[in-house]
Backbone as JSON Lines, residues from 0, in Angstrom:
{"i":0,"aa":"G","n":[86.67,127.06,90.82],"ca":[86.75,127.47,92.19],"c":[87.91,126.81,92.89]}
{"i":1,"aa":"Y","n":[88.1,127.21,94.11],"ca":[89.16,126.65,94.95],"c":[88.78,126.88,96.41]}
{"i":2,"aa":"F","n":[89.5,126.21,97.3],"ca":[89.27,126.38,98.74],"c":[90.62,126.47,99.43]}
{"i":3,"aa":"G","n":[90.74,127.39,100.39],"ca":[91.94,127.51,101.2],"c":[92.01,126.36,102.21]}
{"i":4,"aa":"V","n":[93.05,126.36,102.99],"ca":[93.28,125.3,103.98],"c":[92.16,125.3,105.02]}
{"i":5,"aa":"H","n":[91.56,124.12,105.23],"ca":[90.47,123.99,106.18],"c":[90.31,122.53,106.59]}
{"i":6,"aa":"N","n":[89.48,122.3,107.59],"ca":[89.02,120.96,107.95],"c":[87.51,121.04,108.16]}
{"i":7,"aa":"H","n":[86.92,119.96,108.64],"ca":[85.46,119.92,108.79],"c":[85.09,119.58,110.22]}
{"i":8,"aa":"P","n":[84.97,120.61,111.08],"ca":[84.62,120.35,112.47],"c":[83.21,119.78,112.6]}
{"i":9,"aa":"N","n":[82.98,119.11,113.71],"ca":[81.67,118.52,114.03],"c":[81.28,117.4,113.07]}
{"i":10,"aa":"A","n":[82.26,116.74,112.5],"ca":[82.03,115.56,111.66],"c":[83.18,114.59,111.93]}
{"i":11,"aa":"S","n":[82.94,113.32,111.68],"ca":[84.02,112.35,111.88],"c":[84.68,111.95,110.56]}
{"i":12,"aa":"W","n":[83.9,111.88,109.49],"ca":[84.44,111.54,108.17],"c":[83.93,112.54,107.15]}
{"i":13,"aa":"S","n":[84.75,112.82,106.15],"ca":[84.37,113.71,105.06],"c":[84.69,113.03,103.74]}
{"i":14,"aa":"G","n":[84.1,113.54,102.69],"ca":[84.37,112.96,101.38],"c":[84.19,113.96,100.27]}
{"i":15,"aa":"V","n":[84.78,113.63,99.12],"ca":[84.64,114.42,97.91],"c":[84.38,113.45,96.76]}
{"i":16,"aa":"Y","n":[83.31,113.71,96.02],"ca":[82.99,112.92,94.84],"c":[83.13,113.83,93.62]}
{"i":17,"aa":"C","n":[83.84,113.38,92.6],"ca":[84.04,114.17,91.39],"c":[83.0,113.76,90.34]}
{"i":18,"aa":"V","n":[82.12,114.7,90.01],"ca":[81.09,114.47,88.99],"c":[81.7,114.7,87.61]}
{"i":19,"aa":"D","n":[82.47,115.78,87.47],"ca":[83.08,116.14,86.18],"c":[84.41,116.82,86.47]}
{"i":20,"aa":"D","n":[85.47,116.37,85.82],"ca":[86.8,116.96,86.08],"c":[87.01,118.26,85.32]}
{"i":21,"aa":"G","n":[86.11,118.66,84.45],"ca":[86.16,119.95,83.79],"c":[87.18,120.09,82.68]}
{"i":22,"aa":"R","n":[87.88,119.04,82.32],"ca":[88.9,119.09,81.27],"c":[89.94,120.18,81.53]}
{"i":23,"aa":"P","n":[90.84,119.94,82.5],"ca":[91.87,120.95,82.81],"c":[92.79,121.21,81.62]}
{"i":24,"aa":"D","n":[93.32,122.41,81.56],"ca":[94.24,122.79,80.49],"c":[95.51,121.94,80.54]}
{"i":25,"aa":"P","n":[96.04,121.55,79.37],"ca":[97.33,120.84,79.34],"c":[98.4,121.72,79.99]}
{"i":26,"aa":"G","n":[99.28,121.1,80.74],"ca":[100.33,121.85,81.41],"c":[99.92,122.42,82.75]}
{"i":27,"aa":"S","n":[98.67,122.2,83.15],"ca":[98.18,122.68,84.46],"c":[98.01,121.48,85.38]}
{"i":28,"aa":"E","n":[99.13,120.86,85.73],"ca":[99.09,119.61,86.5],"c":[98.42,119.75,87.86]}
{"i":29,"aa":"D","n":[98.49,120.94,88.46],"ca":[97.91,121.14,89.79],"c":[96.51,121.76,89.75]}
{"i":30,"aa":"S","n":[95.92,121.85,88.57],"ca":[94.61,122.46,88.43],"c":[93.55,121.67,89.19]}
{"i":31,"aa":"G","n":[92.92,122.31,90.16],"ca":[91.87,121.66,90.94],"c":[92.36,120.54,91.83]}
{"i":32,"aa":"K","n":[93.63,120.53,92.17],"ca":[94.2,119.44,92.98],"c":[93.73,119.53,94.43]}
{"i":33,"aa":"L","n":[93.25,118.4,94.94],"ca":[92.87,118.26,96.35],"c":[94.12,117.78,97.09]}
{"i":34,"aa":"T","n":[94.61,118.6,98.02],"ca":[95.84,118.27,98.73],"c":[95.57,118.16,100.22]}
{"i":35,"aa":"F","n":[96.01,117.05,100.81],"ca":[95.93,116.83,102.25],"c":[97.27,117.18,102.87]}
{"i":36,"aa":"L","n":[97.23,118.03,103.89],"ca":[98.45,118.44,104.57],"c":[98.83,117.39,105.6]}
{"i":37,"aa":"H","n":[100.1,117.09,105.68],"ca":[100.56,116.12,106.68],"c":[100.26,116.67,108.07]}
{"i":38,"aa":"P","n":[99.68,115.85,108.96],"ca":[99.29,116.37,110.28],"c":[100.47,116.8,111.15]}
{"i":39,"aa":"L","n":[101.66,116.35,110.84],"ca":[102.84,116.74,111.61],"c":[103.63,117.76,110.78]}
{"i":40,"aa":"A","n":[103.06,118.94,110.65],"ca":[103.63,119.95,109.75],"c":[105.07,120.3,110.1]}
{"i":41,"aa":"S","n":[105.42,120.34,111.36],"ca":[106.78,120.71,111.73],"c":[107.76,119.55,111.59]}
{"i":42,"aa":"G","n":[107.28,118.37,111.21],"ca":[108.15,117.21,111.04],"c":[109.15,117.38,109.92]}
{"i":43,"aa":"G","n":[108.88,118.23,108.97],"ca":[109.8,118.47,107.87],"c":[110.74,119.63,108.12]}
{"i":44,"aa":"M","n":[110.81,120.08,109.37],"ca":[111.63,121.22,109.71],"c":[113.12,120.97,109.42]}
{"i":45,"aa":"Y","n":[113.55,119.74,109.6],"ca":[114.94,119.4,109.3],"c":[114.96,118.07,108.55]}
{"i":46,"aa":"V","n":[115.47,118.1,107.34],"ca":[115.53,116.89,106.51],"c":[117.0,116.66,106.13]}
{"i":47,"aa":"D","n":[117.49,115.48,106.45],"ca":[118.85,115.12,106.07],"c":[118.83,113.71,105.48]}
{"i":48,"aa":"N","n":[119.97,113.11,105.26],"ca":[120.04,111.78,104.65],"c":[119.36,110.71,105.48]}
{"i":49,"aa":"G","n":[119.18,110.97,106.77],"ca":[118.54,109.98,107.64],"c":[117.04,109.91,107.48]}
{"i":50,"aa":"N","n":[116.41,110.96,106.98],"ca":[114.95,110.94,106.86],"c":[114.43,111.46,105.51]}
{"i":51,"aa":"A","n":[115.3,111.81,104.59],"ca":[114.88,112.39,103.32],"c":[114.11,111.41,102.44]}
{"i":52,"aa":"E","n":[114.38,110.12,102.55],"ca":[113.77,109.13,101.66],"c":[112.69,108.29,102.34]}
{"i":53,"aa":"L","n":[112.17,108.76,103.45],"ca":[111.13,107.99,104.14],"c":[109.88,107.91,103.27]}
{"i":54,"aa":"K","n":[109.22,106.77,103.3],"ca":[108.0,106.53,102.53],"c":[106.79,106.6,103.46]}
{"i":55,"aa":"P","n":[105.6,106.84,102.89],"ca":[104.38,106.86,103.71],"c":[104.23,105.56,104.5]}
{"i":56,"aa":"P","n":[103.77,105.6,105.7],"ca":[103.2,106.74,106.42],"c":[104.23,107.49,107.26]}
{"i":57,"aa":"F","n":[105.51,107.24,107.08],"ca":[106.53,107.84,107.94],"c":[107.11,109.13,107.4]}
{"i":58,"aa":"N","n":[106.84,109.47,106.15],"ca":[107.35,110.73,105.61],"c":[106.48,111.89,106.08]}
{"i":59,"aa":"V","n":[106.9,113.1,105.77],"ca":[106.13,114.27,106.2],"c":[105.7,115.12,105.0]}
{"i":60,"aa":"Q","n":[105.52,114.47,103.86],"ca":[105.09,115.18,102.67],"c":[103.57,115.26,102.62]}
{"i":61,"aa":"H","n":[103.08,116.3,101.95],"ca":[101.65,116.42,101.72],"c":[101.26,115.46,100.59]}
{"i":62,"aa":"L","n":[99.98,115.14,100.51],"ca":[99.5,114.18,99.52],"c":[98.4,114.82,98.69]}
{"i":63,"aa":"G","n":[98.59,114.88,97.36],"ca":[97.63,115.54,96.5],"c":[97.02,114.61,95.47]}
{"i":64,"aa":"Y","n":[95.77,114.9,95.1],"ca":[95.04,114.12,94.11],"c":[94.4,115.05,93.08]}
{"i":65,"aa":"V","n":[94.58,114.74,91.82],"ca":[93.82,115.41,90.76],"c":[92.67,114.47,90.44]}
{"i":66,"aa":"L","n":[91.47,114.87,90.81],"ca":[90.3,114.01,90.69],"c":[89.81,113.92,89.25]}
{"i":67,"aa":"R","n":[89.36,112.75,88.89],"ca":[88.74,112.49,87.59],"c":[87.28,112.11,87.84]}
{"i":68,"aa":"A","n":[86.45,112.25,86.85],"ca":[85.02,111.93,87.0],"c":[84.86,110.52,87.54]}
{"i":69,"aa":"G","n":[84.06,110.38,88.6],"ca":[83.81,109.09,89.23],"c":[84.68,108.81,90.43]}
{"i":70,"aa":"D","n":[85.71,109.61,90.68],"ca":[86.58,109.4,91.84],"c":[85.85,109.79,93.12]}
{"i":71,"aa":"L","n":[86.08,109.01,94.16],"ca":[85.53,109.28,95.49],"c":[86.68,109.2,96.49]}
{"i":72,"aa":"I","n":[86.88,110.25,97.26],"ca":[87.93,110.3,98.28],"c":[87.24,110.44,99.63]}
{"i":73,"aa":"L","n":[87.56,109.56,100.57],"ca":[87.07,109.63,101.95],"c":[88.26,109.9,102.86]}
{"i":74,"aa":"F","n":[88.05,110.73,103.9],"ca":[89.14,111.07,104.8],"c":[88.59,111.51,106.15]}
{"i":75,"aa":"P","n":[89.41,111.39,107.21],"ca":[88.96,111.87,108.52],"c":[88.79,113.4,108.49]}
{"i":76,"aa":"S","n":[87.72,113.87,109.08],"ca":[87.34,115.28,108.97],"c":[88.33,116.25,109.6]}
{"i":77,"aa":"W","n":[89.15,115.79,110.53],"ca":[90.13,116.67,111.18],"c":[91.32,116.99,110.28]}
{"i":78,"aa":"L","n":[91.48,116.25,109.19],"ca":[92.64,116.39,108.32],"c":[92.58,117.69,107.51]}
{"i":79,"aa":"L","n":[93.58,118.56,107.69],"ca":[93.63,119.82,106.94],"c":[93.86,119.54,105.46]}
{"i":80,"aa":"H","n":[93.17,120.28,104.61],"ca":[93.28,120.1,103.17],"c":[92.91,121.39,102.45]}
{"i":81,"aa":"H","n":[93.23,121.45,101.16],"ca":[92.87,122.6,100.33],"c":[92.74,122.14,98.89]}
{"i":82,"aa":"V","n":[92.13,122.99,98.06],"ca":[91.97,122.71,96.64],"c":[92.53,123.9,95.87]}
{"i":83,"aa":"T","n":[93.42,123.62,94.91],"ca":[94.01,124.68,94.1],"c":[93.01,125.17,93.06]}
{"i":84,"aa":"P","n":[93.2,126.4,92.55],"ca":[92.27,126.92,91.53],"c":[92.23,126.03,90.29]}
{"i":85,"aa":"F","n":[91.04,125.87,89.74],"ca":[90.86,125.09,88.51],"c":[91.12,125.97,87.3]}
{"i":86,"aa":"V","n":[91.9,125.43,86.34],"ca":[92.18,126.13,85.09],"c":[91.81,125.18,83.95]}
{"i":87,"aa":"G","n":[90.77,125.52,83.2],"ca":[90.34,124.67,82.1],"c":[89.14,125.23,81.38]}
{"i":88,"aa":"D","n":[88.78,124.57,80.28],"ca":[87.67,125.04,79.46],"c":[86.3,124.7,80.04]}
{"i":89,"aa":"G","n":[86.21,123.55,80.68],"ca":[84.92,123.09,81.18],"c":[84.63,123.57,82.58]}
{"i":90,"aa":"E","n":[83.65,122.93,83.19],"ca":[83.27,123.25,84.56],"c":[83.57,122.04,85.44]}
{"i":91,"aa":"R","n":[84.44,122.22,86.42],"ca":[84.79,121.15,87.35],"c":[83.69,121.09,88.41]}
{"i":92,"aa":"I","n":[83.09,119.9,88.55],"ca":[81.99,119.74,89.5],"c":[82.35,118.65,90.51]}
{"i":93,"aa":"T","n":[82.41,119.03,91.77],"ca":[82.63,118.06,92.85],"c":[81.56,118.24,93.9]}
{"i":94,"aa":"V","n":[81.28,117.18,94.62],"ca":[80.32,117.21,95.72],"c":[81.07,116.81,96.98]}
{"i":95,"aa":"A","n":[81.12,117.72,97.95],"ca":[81.78,117.44,99.22],"c":[80.71,117.15,100.26]}
{"i":96,"aa":"F","n":[81.03,116.25,101.19],"ca":[80.05,115.9,102.22],"c":[80.76,115.5,103.51]}
{"i":97,"aa":"N","n":[80.0,115.55,104.61],"ca":[80.48,115.18,105.94],"c":[79.54,114.15,106.56]}
{"i":98,"aa":"C","n":[80.1,113.33,107.43],"ca":[79.31,112.34,108.15],"c":[79.57,112.49,109.65]}
{"i":99,"aa":"A","n":[78.5,112.46,110.4],"ca":[78.58,112.46,111.87],"c":[77.64,111.37,112.36]}
{"i":100,"aa":"F","n":[78.03,110.69,113.39],"ca":[77.23,109.59,113.93],"c":[76.66,109.98,115.28]}
{"i":101,"aa":"P","n":[75.34,109.86,115.44],"ca":[74.72,110.27,116.7],"c":[75.2,109.39,117.87]}
{"i":102,"aa":"P","n":[75.21,109.97,119.06],"ca":[75.64,109.2,120.25],"c":[74.71,108.05,120.57]}
């Protein structure tokens, strides 16, 4: 499976736990990749020698993770993210969750 770009409204923190990575096919480096979009999407509109080599947190690149069994990723729920389609022999199993704190 995969998910298009989204966030998690009505929550403050979200997470993804990888139960099984599903054994992705060799050569499918982006299979099932969880990618967080940089919140300043228009920041990369013009890149020159003055800002091309900036490192996090000052760069404007997206950040992606290929999860392995046992990995846990926590992130603020407002952060846009997506998951690329999984390509492999097994079944990739992840558990996504949200946290909200009562007033």
